[in-house]
Amino acid sequence: MAIHRKDFMLLLKPYYWVNIILTFSYVFCKKTNFICQYIFAPTEKTCELDVKELEILLFLMIVVMIRTRKAGSVTMLAYLSSSFLYTKGANLLLWFYADVRFGLLFTALVIVISLLIPEPTYSGPENVLYFRSLATLEEALKENKQHTVWLVCFYTVWNPMCSNFAPIFSQLSVEYETKYLKFGKIDVSRYPDAAKKYNISDASLSRQLPTVIMFQNGVEVFRRPTYDSKGKVYKFFFTEPNFKAAFDLNNVYNQCKLSEKKRNCDQGEKSKTQKKDKNA
């Protein structure tokens, strides 16, 4: 798991440290003697974790390891973001197990914090066109389709893997965007007709989110993740090296730059010819 200096700086943002506090809230209260005696004394004989509590924590560790690995979380922040949902869920069970009142209070606290302190979104530079309907997407694909390559990300705002991939896609759009290589995104939770059109499941347990499709000459030529004739989805880890390799991004970029140069030369020759005709 890669750890970068900027990740540590981002950890200072309220979303991360507040959720880390929520993650360790139950164990901290149970293992800190004076807090434990004050909170659990009426219902607990000991401040040690019992068998049931240990089982919940063990199950949590297994779920977090499996889910974050499936999500392809390779940075510290991505790992944390994808695990917060499960750690808060486990804490909810533990607080309800201790006392229903504690469980209800923790539930209310999580809801309030989620509304007041949402997860930070990528705020860096990007050259991404956000499509507001299936019609605008199809219109863009038809425009100058003989020369333009589109990379379109189909995503949802609530999916952790989509959130993890968002900054990568934005950074690549700045690095590789040219006149004939364009980057676009469409939220399939808001525009489900786009998901239906391109056979992408937007269900809560979908393994197709995000999906990135490369369009050339106005038609689909490549996508990740892919699926077979029976609908089985082949998992793809949306890391920057994987994405560049799968979509052969360097070669596509060079070809688009050559097309741009050729088109500029052709237009220059055409202008010269027109000027000669006028002078004649």
Short mmCIF file of C-alpha atoms in Angstrom, two decimals:
data_model
loop_
_atom_site.label_atom_id
_atom_site.label_comp_id
_atom_site.label_asym_id
_atom_site.label_seq_id
_atom_site.Cartn_x
_atom_site.Cartn_y
_atom_site.Cartn_z
CA MET A 1 0.00 0.00 0.00
CA ALA A 2 1.60 3.23 -1.18
CA ILE A 3 1.90 6.05 1.37
CA HIS A 4 2.55 9.56 0.09
CA ARG A 5 3.36 12.76 1.94
CA LYS A 6 0.25 14.46 0.54
CA ASP A 7 -1.86 11.63 2.01
CA PHE A 8 -0.69 12.53 5.50
CA MET A 9 -1.61 16.16 4.87
CA LEU A 10 -5.09 15.14 3.72
CA LEU A 11 -5.52 13.11 6.91
CA LEU A 12 -5.78 16.45 8.72
CA LYS A 13 -9.11 17.06 7.01
CA PRO A 14 -12.06 16.50 9.40
CA TYR A 15 -13.60 13.68 7.32
CA TYR A 16 -10.65 11.33 7.96
CA TRP A 17 -9.85 11.94 11.61
CA VAL A 18 -13.53 12.02 12.62
CA ASN A 19 -14.14 8.69 10.87
CA ILE A 20 -11.01 7.22 12.43
CA ILE A 21 -12.40 8.22 15.84
CA LEU A 22 -15.71 6.53 14.99
CA THR A 23 -13.80 3.43 13.84
CA PHE A 24 -12.08 2.97 17.21
CA SER A 25 -14.85 4.43 19.36
CA TYR A 26 -16.14 1.20 20.88
CA VAL A 27 -12.79 -0.47 21.56
CA PHE A 28 -11.37 2.77 22.99
CA CYS A 29 -14.32 3.23 25.35
CA LYS A 30 -14.20 -0.42 26.40
CA LYS A 31 -10.46 -0.54 27.00
CA THR A 32 -10.11 2.85 28.72
CA ASN A 33 -10.86 1.99 32.33
CA PHE A 34 -12.48 5.20 33.65
CA ILE A 35 -14.66 5.56 30.50
CA CYS A 36 -15.61 1.89 30.64
CA GLN A 37 -16.58 2.08 34.30
CA TYR A 38 -18.73 5.14 33.64
CA ILE A 39 -20.48 3.88 30.47
CA PHE A 40 -20.65 0.10 30.85
CA ALA A 41 -20.80 -0.34 34.62
CA PRO A 42 -24.61 -0.70 34.78
CA THR A 43 -24.65 -3.48 32.17
CA GLU A 44 -21.13 -4.98 32.11
CA LYS A 45 -19.18 -6.85 34.76
CA THR A 46 -15.84 -6.37 33.04
CA CYS A 47 -14.10 -3.94 30.73
CA GLU A 48 -12.57 -6.78 28.70
CA LEU A 49 -13.95 -7.68 25.29
CA ASP A 50 -16.10 -10.79 25.47
CA VAL A 51 -16.28 -13.61 22.92
CA LYS A 52 -19.14 -12.05 20.93
CA GLU A 53 -17.36 -8.73 20.64
CA LEU A 54 -14.15 -10.41 19.53
CA GLU A 55 -16.07 -12.37 16.89
CA ILE A 56 -17.54 -9.14 15.49
CA LEU A 57 -14.10 -7.50 15.37
CA LEU A 58 -12.54 -10.55 13.71
CA PHE A 59 -15.30 -10.65 11.12
CA LEU A 60 -14.75 -6.93 10.51
CA MET A 61 -11.04 -7.47 9.86
CA ILE A 62 -11.77 -10.22 7.34
CA VAL A 63 -14.41 -8.16 5.51
CA VAL A 64 -12.19 -5.06 5.33
CA MET A 65 -9.25 -7.06 3.97
CA ILE A 66 -11.37 -8.76 1.31
CA ARG A 67 -13.35 -5.71 0.22
CA THR A 68 -10.41 -3.31 0.05
CA ARG A 69 -8.41 -5.85 -1.93
CA LYS A 70 -11.28 -6.24 -4.39
CA ALA A 71 -11.54 -2.47 -4.65
CA GLY A 72 -7.87 -2.27 -5.61
CA SER A 73 -7.09 0.26 -2.89
CA VAL A 74 -3.38 1.01 -3.31
CA THR A 75 -3.05 4.27 -1.37
CA MET A 76 -3.55 4.88 2.32
CA LEU A 77 -6.49 7.26 1.81
CA ALA A 78 -8.22 4.91 -0.64
CA TYR A 79 -7.76 2.07 1.84
CA LEU A 80 -9.25 4.12 4.66
CA SER A 81 -12.16 5.43 2.59
CA SER A 82 -13.16 1.96 1.41
CA SER A 83 -12.96 0.54 4.95
CA PHE A 84 -14.87 3.25 6.85
CA LEU A 85 -18.26 1.88 5.81
CA TYR A 86 -17.49 -1.55 7.30
CA THR A 87 -15.78 -0.27 10.43
CA LYS A 88 -18.70 2.01 11.26
CA GLY A 89 -21.09 -0.88 10.60
CA ALA A 90 -19.16 -3.11 13.02
CA ASN A 91 -19.14 -0.37 15.66
CA LEU A 92 -22.88 0.01 15.21
CA LEU A 93 -23.35 -3.70 15.97
CA LEU A 94 -21.06 -3.46 19.00
CA TRP A 95 -22.87 -0.44 20.46
CA PHE A 96 -26.26 -2.11 19.93
CA TYR A 97 -24.88 -5.27 21.52
CA ALA A 98 -23.84 -3.24 24.58
CA ASP A 99 -27.10 -1.31 24.84
CA VAL A 100 -29.86 -0.38 22.38
CA ARG A 101 -29.69 3.22 23.55
CA PHE A 102 -25.98 3.38 22.73
CA GLY A 103 -26.71 1.89 19.31
CA LEU A 104 -29.38 4.47 18.54
CA LEU A 105 -27.12 7.29 19.72
CA PHE A 106 -24.22 6.04 17.56
CA THR A 107 -26.56 5.73 14.54
CA ALA A 108 -27.72 9.33 14.95
CA LEU A 109 -24.11 10.48 15.34
CA VAL A 110 -23.01 8.73 12.13
CA ILE A 111 -25.92 10.21 10.16
CA VAL A 112 -25.22 13.75 11.39
CA ILE A 113 -21.49 13.47 10.68
CA SER A 114 -22.15 12.04 7.21
CA LEU A 115 -24.32 15.05 6.38
CA LEU A 116 -22.04 17.68 7.89
CA ILE A 117 -18.65 16.22 6.90
CA PRO A 118 -18.84 14.47 3.50
CA GLU A 119 -15.82 12.75 1.99
CA PRO A 120 -13.46 15.24 0.31
CA THR A 121 -13.58 15.15 -3.48
CA TYR A 122 -10.74 15.70 -5.92
CA SER A 123 -10.17 19.42 -6.40
CA GLY A 124 -7.16 19.41 -8.72
CA PRO A 125 -7.03 20.29 -12.42
CA GLU A 126 -8.91 18.17 -14.95
CA ASN A 127 -9.96 18.20 -18.59
CA VAL A 128 -13.10 16.10 -18.20
CA LEU A 129 -16.45 16.79 -19.82
CA TYR A 130 -19.37 15.79 -17.58
CA PHE A 131 -22.31 14.59 -19.66
CA ARG A 132 -25.74 15.55 -18.34
CA SER A 133 -27.72 13.04 -20.41
CA LEU A 134 -27.33 10.08 -22.74
CA ALA A 135 -28.25 12.38 -25.63
CA THR A 136 -25.33 14.74 -24.97
CA LEU A 137 -22.95 11.78 -24.76
CA GLU A 138 -24.13 10.38 -28.10
CA GLU A 139 -23.96 13.84 -29.67
CA ALA A 140 -20.33 14.23 -28.55
CA LEU A 141 -19.43 10.80 -29.95
CA LYS A 142 -20.90 11.70 -33.35
CA GLU A 143 -19.14 15.07 -33.55
CA ASN A 144 -15.97 14.79 -35.63
CA LYS A 145 -16.09 11.04 -35.11
CA GLN A 146 -13.60 10.29 -37.87
CA HIS A 147 -10.72 11.61 -35.80
CA THR A 148 -11.66 11.83 -32.10
CA VAL A 149 -11.04 9.13 -29.48
CA TRP A 150 -13.19 9.36 -26.35
CA LEU A 151 -12.48 7.78 -22.97
CA VAL A 152 -15.77 7.85 -21.06
CA CYS A 153 -16.07 6.83 -17.40
CA PHE A 154 -19.47 5.50 -16.28
CA TYR A 155 -19.65 5.97 -12.52
CA THR A 156 -21.81 6.65 -9.45
CA VAL A 157 -21.03 9.10 -6.66
CA TRP A 158 -21.78 6.57 -3.90
CA ASN A 159 -19.47 3.79 -5.11
CA PRO A 160 -16.09 3.67 -3.24
CA MET A 161 -14.21 2.32 -6.26
CA CYS A 162 -15.53 5.18 -8.40
CA SER A 163 -14.39 7.67 -5.75
CA ASN A 164 -10.94 6.08 -5.61
CA PHE A 165 -10.57 6.21 -9.40
CA ALA A 166 -11.86 9.79 -9.82
CA PRO A 167 -8.56 11.61 -9.08
CA ILE A 168 -6.64 9.17 -11.30
CA PHE A 169 -8.98 9.78 -14.23
CA SER A 170 -8.79 13.55 -13.70
CA GLN A 171 -4.99 13.56 -13.57
CA LEU A 172 -4.77 11.43 -16.73
CA SER A 173 -7.14 13.82 -18.50
CA VAL A 174 -4.67 16.66 -17.84
CA GLU A 175 -1.68 14.59 -18.92
CA TYR A 176 -3.14 13.06 -22.09
CA GLU A 177 -5.97 15.29 -23.33
CA THR A 178 -5.47 16.57 -26.89
CA LYS A 179 -7.70 17.92 -29.64
CA TYR A 180 -8.50 14.36 -30.73
CA LEU A 181 -8.27 12.52 -27.39
CA LYS A 182 -11.09 13.49 -25.03
CA PHE A 183 -12.11 12.45 -21.52
CA GLY A 184 -15.72 12.33 -20.33
CA LYS A 185 -17.80 11.09 -17.40
CA ILE A 186 -21.46 10.30 -16.87
CA ASP A 187 -23.20 9.47 -13.59
CA VAL A 188 -25.29 6.36 -14.30
CA SER A 189 -27.18 6.71 -11.01
CA ARG A 190 -28.65 9.97 -12.38
CA TYR A 191 -28.85 8.82 -15.99
CA PRO A 192 -29.68 5.09 -15.87
CA ASP A 193 -30.55 5.06 -19.59
CA ALA A 194 -26.82 5.45 -20.27
CA ALA A 195 -26.09 2.36 -18.15
CA LYS A 196 -28.81 0.42 -19.98
CA LYS A 197 -27.54 1.55 -23.39
CA TYR A 198 -24.02 0.27 -22.71
CA ASN A 199 -24.96 -2.80 -20.62
CA ILE A 200 -23.57 -1.55 -17.31
CA SER A 201 -25.18 -2.62 -14.04
CA ASP A 202 -25.65 0.27 -11.61
CA ALA A 203 -26.84 -1.96 -8.75
CA SER A 204 -25.39 -1.47 -5.27
CA LEU A 205 -23.35 -4.70 -5.56
CA SER A 206 -22.37 -4.17 -9.19
CA ARG A 207 -18.87 -5.23 -10.19
CA GLN A 208 -19.02 -2.97 -13.26
CA LEU A 209 -18.49 0.31 -11.44
CA PRO A 210 -16.65 2.17 -12.61
CA THR A 211 -16.62 1.18 -16.29
CA VAL A 212 -14.43 3.04 -18.77
CA ILE A 213 -15.18 2.69 -22.48
CA MET A 214 -12.96 3.82 -25.34
CA PHE A 215 -14.90 5.11 -28.35
CA GLN A 216 -13.30 5.50 -31.75
CA ASN A 217 -15.11 6.67 -34.87
CA GLY A 218 -18.17 7.05 -32.67
CA VAL A 219 -18.35 3.36 -31.66
CA GLU A 220 -17.09 1.33 -28.70
CA VAL A 221 -13.76 -0.40 -29.32
CA PHE A 222 -12.62 -1.31 -25.81
CA ARG A 223 -13.77 -1.33 -22.20
CA ARG A 224 -12.72 -2.24 -18.70
CA PRO A 225 -13.99 -4.19 -16.90
CA THR A 226 -15.14 -6.65 -19.55
CA TYR A 227 -17.69 -9.45 -19.32
CA ASP A 228 -18.31 -12.70 -21.21
CA SER A 229 -21.37 -13.95 -23.10
CA LYS A 230 -22.87 -15.26 -19.84
CA GLY A 231 -22.56 -11.88 -18.14
CA LYS A 232 -19.61 -12.82 -15.91
CA VAL A 233 -17.61 -9.67 -15.13
CA TYR A 234 -13.82 -9.88 -15.18
CA LYS A 235 -12.44 -7.76 -12.36
CA PHE A 236 -10.17 -4.87 -13.26
CA PHE A 237 -8.08 -2.86 -10.79
CA PHE A 238 -8.31 0.82 -11.70
CA THR A 239 -4.80 1.88 -10.77
CA GLU A 240 -2.92 4.37 -12.93
CA PRO A 241 -0.38 1.83 -14.33
CA ASN A 242 -3.13 -0.73 -15.05
CA PHE A 243 -5.27 1.85 -16.81
CA LYS A 244 -2.42 3.17 -18.95
CA ALA A 245 -1.40 -0.34 -19.97
CA ALA A 246 -4.91 -1.68 -20.64
CA PHE A 247 -5.92 1.27 -22.83
CA ASP A 248 -2.44 1.60 -24.41
CA LEU A 249 -2.73 5.25 -23.51
CA ASN A 250 0.72 6.37 -24.65
CA ASN A 251 0.26 4.96 -28.16
CA VAL A 252 -3.28 6.31 -28.42
CA TYR A 253 -2.02 9.74 -27.36
CA ASN A 254 0.79 9.70 -29.94
CA GLN A 255 -1.61 8.64 -32.71
CA CYS A 256 -4.01 11.43 -31.80
CA LYS A 257 -1.18 13.96 -31.81
CA LEU A 258 -0.15 12.75 -35.27
CA SER A 259 -3.75 13.09 -36.46
CA GLU A 260 -3.86 16.61 -35.06
CA LYS A 261 -0.59 17.51 -36.79
CA LYS A 262 -1.77 16.00 -40.09
CA ARG A 263 -5.08 17.83 -39.92
CA ASN A 264 -3.30 21.12 -39.22
CA CYS A 265 -0.99 20.55 -42.20
CA ASP A 266 -3.94 19.69 -44.46
CA GLN A 267 -5.78 22.81 -43.37
CA GLY A 268 -2.64 24.88 -43.99
CA GLU A 269 -2.26 23.50 -47.50
CA LYS A 270 -5.95 24.14 -48.16
CA SER A 271 -5.60 27.77 -47.02
CA LYS A 272 -2.59 28.29 -49.30
CA THR A 273 -4.51 26.85 -52.26
CA GLN A 274 -7.48 29.11 -51.60
CA LYS A 275 -5.21 32.18 -51.44
CA LYS A 276 -3.57 31.25 -54.76
CA ASP A 277 -6.98 30.85 -56.38
CA LYS A 278 -8.05 34.31 -55.16
CA ASN A 279 -4.86 35.93 -56.41
CA ALA A 280 -5.29 34.27 -59.78
#
